[in-house]
Amino acid sequence: MSQEREQEFRPVNQVLGSQPSLGPIPADQILPWTVIALASYFIINGIFGGLFQEEFQKWLWTVLMTGWGIGTWWILTGGRSWSFLSKFIGVPAWTRGFARYQSLLEVNHEAKNRKTKRRHRRKRK
């Protein structure tokens, strides 16, 4: 009986189905975080670099801006990234639909036709 039970169970690789990561950082977050860090570095040191008198202030603001950007991105896309990023799927270019014809010369053309048709129907009765 014990041999039959051992044959029923198969060993399973526990890594199957798990999300790849680099330590505690999810792999799908590495590229956006790098872009956020580089952008904040260039914004603080390139554009606003002359406003800071000390080098420490530049790096402090760079780290704060990078942390804010990474935190925001992780909150929006971490775990269930499809819930936020699926909102940006493009709308199809072709749709089915029919527009009613409207004359540029007479706006109430259909209303006038309806009134005349009703008058003729009333006269015939």
CSV table of C-alpha atoms in Angstrom, one decimal:
chain,number,residue,atom,x,y,z
A,1,MET,CA,0.0,0.0,0.0
A,2,SER,CA,2.8,2.5,0.8
A,3,GLN,CA,4.5,1.8,-2.6
A,4,GLU,CA,1.2,2.6,-4.4
A,5,ARG,CA,0.8,5.8,-2.5
A,6,GLU,CA,4.4,7.0,-3.3
A,7,GLN,CA,3.7,6.4,-7.0
A,8,GLU,CA,0.6,8.5,-6.9
A,9,PHE,CA,2.4,11.7,-6.0
A,10,ARG,CA,4.9,13.4,-8.3
A,11,PRO,CA,7.5,15.9,-7.3
A,12,VAL,CA,6.7,19.4,-8.5
A,13,ASN,CA,9.2,22.2,-9.1
A,14,GLN,CA,8.1,25.0,-6.8
A,15,VAL,CA,9.5,27.7,-9.0
A,16,LEU,CA,6.9,27.0,-11.7
A,17,GLY,CA,4.3,29.7,-11.9
A,18,SER,CA,6.2,32.2,-9.7
A,19,GLN,CA,7.2,35.7,-10.8
A,20,PRO,CA,10.9,36.2,-11.6
A,21,SER,CA,12.7,38.6,-9.3
A,22,LEU,CA,16.1,40.0,-8.5
A,23,GLY,CA,16.1,39.7,-4.7
A,24,PRO,CA,13.1,41.6,-3.4
A,25,ILE,CA,12.7,43.6,-6.6
A,26,PRO,CA,10.2,42.1,-9.1
A,27,ALA,CA,11.8,41.6,-12.6
A,28,ASP,CA,9.1,43.6,-14.4
A,29,GLN,CA,9.9,46.6,-12.2
A,30,ILE,CA,13.6,46.9,-13.0
A,31,LEU,CA,13.4,48.7,-16.3
A,32,PRO,CA,10.8,51.3,-15.2
A,33,TRP,CA,12.7,52.0,-12.0
A,34,THR,CA,15.9,52.5,-13.9
A,35,VAL,CA,14.1,55.0,-16.2
A,36,ILE,CA,12.6,56.8,-13.2
A,37,ALA,CA,16.0,57.0,-11.4
A,38,LEU,CA,17.8,58.4,-14.5
A,39,ALA,CA,15.0,60.9,-15.3
A,40,SER,CA,15.1,62.2,-11.7
A,41,TYR,CA,18.9,62.5,-11.8
A,42,PHE,CA,18.8,64.4,-15.1
A,43,ILE,CA,16.0,66.7,-13.9
A,44,ILE,CA,17.6,67.6,-10.5
A,45,ASN,CA,21.2,67.8,-11.7
A,46,GLY,CA,20.7,69.0,-15.2
A,47,ILE,CA,17.7,71.4,-15.1
A,48,PHE,CA,17.7,72.5,-11.5
A,49,GLY,CA,21.4,71.9,-10.7
A,50,GLY,CA,22.1,75.6,-10.4
A,51,LEU,CA,19.5,76.2,-7.7
A,52,PHE,CA,21.3,74.0,-5.1
A,53,GLN,CA,24.4,75.4,-3.4
A,54,GLU,CA,25.8,72.1,-2.0
A,55,GLU,CA,26.3,68.7,-3.7
A,56,PHE,CA,24.5,67.1,-0.8
A,57,GLN,CA,21.3,69.0,-1.6
A,58,LYS,CA,21.4,67.8,-5.2
A,59,TRP,CA,21.7,64.1,-4.2
A,60,LEU,CA,19.1,64.5,-1.4
A,61,TRP,CA,16.5,65.8,-3.9
A,62,THR,CA,17.5,63.2,-6.5
A,63,VAL,CA,17.0,60.4,-4.0
A,64,LEU,CA,13.7,61.8,-2.7
A,65,MET,CA,12.4,62.3,-6.3
A,66,THR,CA,13.5,58.8,-7.3
A,67,GLY,CA,11.9,57.3,-4.2
A,68,TRP,CA,8.6,59.1,-4.9
A,69,GLY,CA,8.6,58.0,-8.5
A,70,ILE,CA,9.5,54.4,-7.8
A,71,GLY,CA,6.9,54.3,-5.0
A,72,THR,CA,4.2,55.7,-7.2
A,73,TRP,CA,5.0,53.3,-10.0
A,74,TRP,CA,5.1,50.3,-7.7
A,75,ILE,CA,1.7,51.2,-6.2
A,76,LEU,CA,0.1,51.6,-9.6
A,77,THR,CA,1.6,48.5,-11.3
A,78,GLY,CA,2.9,46.2,-8.5
A,79,GLY,CA,1.3,42.9,-8.0
A,80,ARG,CA,-1.7,43.3,-10.3
A,81,SER,CA,-0.1,45.4,-13.1
A,82,TRP,CA,-2.9,44.5,-15.5
A,83,SER,CA,-5.4,46.4,-13.5
A,84,PHE,CA,-3.8,49.8,-14.1
A,85,LEU,CA,-1.9,49.2,-17.4
A,86,SER,CA,-4.9,47.6,-19.2
A,87,LYS,CA,-6.6,51.1,-19.2
A,88,PHE,CA,-4.1,52.2,-21.8
A,89,ILE,CA,-5.0,49.7,-24.5
A,90,GLY,CA,-5.6,51.4,-27.8
A,91,VAL,CA,-9.1,51.8,-29.2
A,92,PRO,CA,-9.6,50.0,-32.5
A,93,ALA,CA,-9.4,52.2,-35.6
A,94,TRP,CA,-12.4,50.7,-37.3
A,95,THR,CA,-15.9,50.6,-35.8
A,96,ARG,CA,-19.3,49.8,-37.1
A,97,GLY,CA,-21.8,52.6,-37.1
A,98,PHE,CA,-24.1,54.6,-39.3
A,99,ALA,CA,-24.5,58.4,-39.1
A,100,ARG,CA,-27.8,59.9,-40.0
A,101,TYR,CA,-27.7,62.2,-43.0
A,102,GLN,CA,-28.1,65.9,-42.1
A,103,SER,CA,-28.4,68.5,-44.8
A,104,LEU,CA,-26.2,71.5,-44.4
A,105,LEU,CA,-28.7,73.8,-46.1
A,106,GLU,CA,-31.8,72.8,-44.2
A,107,VAL,CA,-31.4,71.5,-40.7
A,108,ASN,CA,-35.1,70.7,-40.1
A,109,HIS,CA,-35.6,68.9,-43.4
A,110,GLU,CA,-36.9,65.7,-41.8
A,111,ALA,CA,-39.2,67.6,-39.5
A,112,LYS,CA,-40.8,69.4,-42.5
A,113,ASN,CA,-41.3,66.2,-44.4
A,114,ARG,CA,-43.0,64.6,-41.4
A,115,LYS,CA,-45.4,67.5,-41.0
A,116,THR,CA,-46.4,67.4,-44.6
A,117,LYS,CA,-46.9,63.6,-44.6
A,118,ARG,CA,-49.1,63.8,-41.6
A,119,ARG,CA,-51.3,66.5,-43.2
A,120,HIS,CA,-51.8,64.3,-46.3
A,121,ARG,CA,-52.7,61.4,-44.1
A,122,ARG,CA,-55.2,63.4,-42.2
A,123,LYS,CA,-56.8,64.7,-45.4
A,124,ARG,CA,-57.2,61.3,-46.9
A,125,LYS,CA,-59.2,59.9,-43.9
